[in-house]
Coordinates of C-alpha atoms in Angstrom, one line a residue:
M880 CA 18.5 7.2 6.1
K881 CA 18.3 5.7 2.9
T882 CA 14.7 5.3 1.8
L883 CA 13.5 2.7 -0.8
T884 CA 10.4 3.1 -2.5
L885 CA 7.9 0.8 -4.5
K886 CA 5.3 2.0 -6.5
L887 CA 2.1 -0.6 -6.6
K888 CA -0.6 -1.0 -8.8
A889 CA -2.8 -3.8 -10.6
P890 CA -6.4 -4.4 -11.2
L891 CA -7.2 -4.8 -7.7
Q892 CA -5.9 -4.5 -4.4
A893 CA -7.1 -5.3 -0.9
Y894 CA -5.4 -4.0 2.8
G895 CA -7.5 -5.6 5.1
N896 CA -8.7 -3.1 8.0
E897 CA -12.0 -4.7 10.0
A898 CA -12.8 -8.3 8.8
T899 CA -15.4 -10.0 10.2
F900 CA -16.8 -13.8 8.6
G901 CA -19.5 -11.7 6.6
R902 CA -17.2 -8.9 5.1
R903 CA -13.6 -8.1 4.7
T904 CA -13.5 -4.5 3.3
S905 CA -9.9 -2.8 2.2
N906 CA -8.4 0.4 3.7
P907 CA -8.3 3.5 1.4
Y908 CA -4.4 2.7 0.9
P909 CA -1.1 0.0 1.6
T910 CA -1.0 -0.7 5.6
K911 CA 1.9 -1.2 7.1
S912 CA 1.5 -5.1 7.7
A913 CA 0.6 -5.8 4.4
V914 CA 4.0 -4.1 3.0
I915 CA 6.1 -5.8 6.1
G916 CA 4.2 -9.4 4.4
M917 CA 5.2 -8.7 1.3
I918 CA 9.0 -7.9 2.0
A919 CA 9.0 -10.1 4.8
A920 CA 7.8 -12.8 1.3
A921 CA 10.3 -11.1 -0.9
L922 CA 13.0 -12.5 1.9
G923 CA 11.5 -15.8 2.6
Y924 CA 10.5 -15.4 6.1
D925 CA 7.5 -18.1 7.0
R926 CA 4.5 -16.8 9.1
R927 CA 6.0 -16.9 12.6
N928 CA 9.8 -16.1 12.0
S929 CA 10.4 -13.9 14.5
K930 CA 12.7 -11.4 11.9
I931 CA 9.4 -10.1 11.0
I932 CA 8.7 -7.9 14.2
D933 CA 12.3 -6.7 13.3
L934 CA 10.8 -5.2 10.2
N935 CA 8.2 -3.1 12.3
K936 CA 11.3 -0.8 12.8
L937 CA 10.9 0.3 9.1
S938 CA 10.4 4.2 8.7
F939 CA 7.4 3.9 6.1
A940 CA 4.8 6.3 4.3
T941 CA 2.3 6.8 1.6
R942 CA 1.1 8.4 -1.0
V943 CA -2.2 7.9 -2.9
D944 CA -1.3 8.9 -6.4
Q945 CA -4.9 7.0 -7.9
P946 CA -7.7 6.2 -5.5
G947 CA -9.1 3.9 -7.6
K948 CA -12.9 2.7 -6.5
I949 CA -14.2 -0.1 -4.4
M950 CA -15.0 -3.0 -6.0
S951 CA -17.1 -5.7 -4.0
D952 CA -17.3 -9.7 -4.8
F953 CA -19.0 -12.1 -3.0
Q954 CA -18.2 -15.7 -2.4
I955 CA -20.6 -18.5 -0.8
V956 CA -18.5 -20.6 1.7
E957 CA -19.7 -23.4 2.9
Y958 CA -18.9 -24.4 7.2
A959 CA -19.7 -27.2 9.3
K960 CA -22.7 -26.5 12.0
N961 CA -21.9 -29.6 13.6
A962 CA -20.9 -33.6 12.3
N963 CA -24.2 -34.2 10.2
K964 CA -24.9 -31.1 8.5
K965 CA -23.1 -28.3 6.6
A966 CA -23.9 -24.7 6.0
K967 CA -24.0 -22.1 3.5
K968 CA -23.2 -18.0 4.2
L969 CA -22.9 -15.3 1.4
T970 CA -20.0 -13.5 2.5
Y971 CA -18.3 -10.6 0.5
R972 CA -14.9 -9.0 -0.4
D973 CA -13.9 -5.6 -1.0
Y974 CA -11.3 -4.4 -3.5
L975 CA -9.4 -1.4 -4.8
Q976 CA -9.7 -0.9 -8.4
D977 CA -7.6 0.5 -10.8
A978 CA -5.3 2.0 -7.7
I979 CA -1.3 3.1 -7.4
F980 CA 0.1 4.1 -4.4
M981 CA 3.7 5.4 -3.7
V982 CA 5.3 3.4 -0.7
A983 CA 8.6 4.2 0.8
I984 CA 10.8 2.2 3.7
G985 CA 13.6 3.9 5.3
S986 CA 16.1 3.0 7.8
E987 CA 19.7 4.0 8.4
N988 CA 21.0 0.6 8.6
S989 CA 21.9 0.6 4.5
D990 CA 22.2 -3.4 4.8
L991 CA 18.5 -4.0 5.7
I992 CA 17.5 -1.7 2.3
N993 CA 20.0 -3.4 -0.1
E994 CA 18.8 -6.8 1.4
I995 CA 15.1 -5.9 1.0
H996 CA 15.5 -4.4 -2.3
Y997 CA 17.4 -7.6 -3.9
A998 CA 14.8 -9.4 -2.7
L999 CA 11.9 -7.4 -4.1
R1000 CA 14.0 -8.0 -7.1
H1001 CA 14.4 -11.8 -6.7
P1002 CA 11.5 -12.8 -4.1
K1003 CA 11.6 -16.2 -2.5
F1004 CA 8.1 -16.4 -2.1
P1005 CA 5.6 -15.1 -4.9
L1006 CA 4.1 -11.4 -3.5
F1007 CA 0.8 -10.1 -3.5
L1008 CA -1.1 -6.2 -2.9
G1009 CA -3.0 -7.5 -0.4
R1010 CA -4.6 -10.5 -1.0
R1011 CA -3.2 -13.8 -2.7
S1012 CA -6.0 -12.9 -5.2
C1013 CA -3.3 -9.5 -6.3
P1014 CA -0.4 -9.9 -7.5
P1015 CA 1.0 -6.8 -8.8
A1016 CA 0.9 -6.1 -12.6
G1017 CA 4.9 -6.8 -13.4
P1018 CA 7.6 -6.2 -11.9
L1019 CA 8.0 -3.9 -8.9
E1020 CA 9.0 -0.4 -9.6
I1021 CA 11.9 0.7 -6.9
E1022 CA 13.9 3.4 -6.5
V1023 CA 16.7 3.8 -3.8
F1024 CA 17.2 7.3 -2.3
D1025 CA 20.6 8.3 -0.1
N1026 CA 20.4 10.6 2.7
Q1027 CA 15.9 11.4 2.6
N1028 CA 13.8 9.3 4.9
P1029 CA 10.3 8.3 3.6
L1030 CA 8.0 11.3 3.8
M1031 CA 10.6 13.6 2.5
V1032 CA 11.2 12.1 -1.0
L1033 CA 7.1 11.2 -1.4
Q1034 CA 6.7 15.1 -1.0
T1035 CA 9.5 15.7 -3.8
M1036 CA 8.4 12.8 -6.4
G1037 CA 6.7 13.4 -9.8
W1038 CA 2.8 12.0 -9.9
Q1039 CA 2.7 7.9 -10.5
A1040 CA -0.9 8.4 -11.5
A1041 CA -1.8 6.6 -15.1
E1042 CA -1.9 9.5 -17.6
W1043 CA -5.3 8.6 -18.3
Y1044 CA -6.2 9.7 -14.9
Q1045 CA -3.8 12.3 -14.8
K1046 CA -6.0 14.1 -17.3
K1047 CA -9.2 13.7 -15.6
H1048 CA -7.2 15.4 -12.3
S1049 CA -5.9 18.6 -13.5
N1050 CA -5.9 19.6 -9.3
F1051 CA -5.0 17.1 -7.5
K1052 CA -4.0 16.9 -3.9
A1053 CA -2.8 13.1 -2.8
E1054 CA -2.8 12.3 0.6
I1055 CA 0.6 11.0 2.6
V1056 CA 0.4 9.1 5.8
Y1057 CA 3.0 8.9 7.5
D1058 CA 4.8 7.5 10.8
A1059 CA 4.2 10.5 13.3
S1060 CA 8.3 10.1 14.0
L1061 CA 8.7 11.5 10.6
G1062 CA 7.9 15.3 9.8
S1063 CA 5.9 17.5 11.3
N1064 CA 2.7 17.1 13.4
D1065 CA 0.6 19.9 12.9
N1066 CA -1.4 17.8 10.4
F1067 CA -4.4 15.6 11.1
K1068 CA -2.7 12.5 13.9
F1069 CA -4.4 9.5 14.5
Q1070 CA -4.1 5.7 15.2
L1071 CA -3.9 2.8 12.7
R1072 CA -3.9 -1.0 13.6
D1073 CA -1.4 -1.9 11.8
E1074 CA 2.1 -2.8 13.4
V1075 CA 2.0 -6.5 12.8
G1076 CA 1.8 -8.3 15.7
S1077 CA 2.0 -11.7 14.3
F1078 CA 1.5 -13.3 10.8
D1079 CA 1.1 -16.5 12.8
Q1080 CA -2.4 -18.2 11.0
R1081 CA -3.0 -19.8 14.9
N1082 CA -2.7 -15.9 17.0
R1083 CA -2.6 -13.6 14.5
Y1084 CA -3.2 -9.8 15.5
H1085 CA -1.4 -6.2 14.9
N1086 CA -1.0 -3.4 17.2
Y1087 CA -1.4 0.1 16.6
R1088 CA 1.4 2.8 15.9
E1089 CA 0.7 6.6 15.7
V1090 CA 0.4 8.2 12.0
V1091 CA -0.2 11.9 10.4
S1092 CA -2.2 12.0 7.2
T1093 CA -1.6 14.8 5.1
Y1094 CA -2.3 16.1 1.3
I1095 CA 0.0 17.8 -1.0
P1096 CA -0.4 18.7 -4.7
M1097 CA 0.6 17.2 -7.6
K1098 CA 2.1 18.3 -10.7
N1099 CA 0.3 17.0 -14.0
E1100 CA 3.4 16.3 -16.0
T1101 CA 1.6 14.7 -19.2
K1102 CA 2.2 15.3 -22.3
W1103 CA -1.6 15.9 -23.0
H1104 CA -1.8 17.9 -20.0
A1105 CA 1.6 20.0 -21.5
E1106 CA 0.5 20.9 -25.2
T1107 CA -2.8 21.7 -23.9
V1108 CA -1.3 24.1 -21.7
H1109 CA 0.3 25.9 -25.0
D1110 CA -2.2 26.0 -27.4
I1111 CA -4.4 27.7 -24.5
M1112 CA -1.1 30.1 -24.2
A1113 CA -0.7 30.7 -27.8
N1114 CA -4.5 32.1 -28.6
I1115 CA -4.5 34.3 -25.5

């Protein structure tokens, strides 16, 4: 299997889970549907392109390297109650602030991964991290791995959190959420509703998929941490 990783970072990210007219919350990590949407945009697919459904076949895993904090915004929405009178309502949107995630997609079809890699480097449509108001913080950082599945890659990849965050969290454990078909199911298993059914705005819906959650310790490899450990050891 060939695997491609994406480092997702931005001032704000948002990955919808439950949405009502009054409030839209965010999943604490990237959803598969959000990443598929970004890939579809890069490939130039419109919302009703049937090829989007085929992207559900990609193996998927995500790792929370820097959880970020919830930030809530509000908007006053004006809508028509009837032909003669309009109403206004206060609505809320939740975002993940200063978060960093590692996402991995995999396929036995190497040509497909290569096509996605090229498209993410040369996207046909603008890319965003969950919502249009959340563009990536610069060009996407992408790596490709041969003969490894997404879970294997994220289990061995170094910690990608910002240096300031690593300084504050020396004993950090990163959550990995991955397709149940990728590895051991001894960990917590649950259903996540983030498989694309349709992106068509007239009939948008998602299906459930089975995922597994686990935590792995991350090694702090920042210069600050290495020098601090050296100084401590020298004074013992």
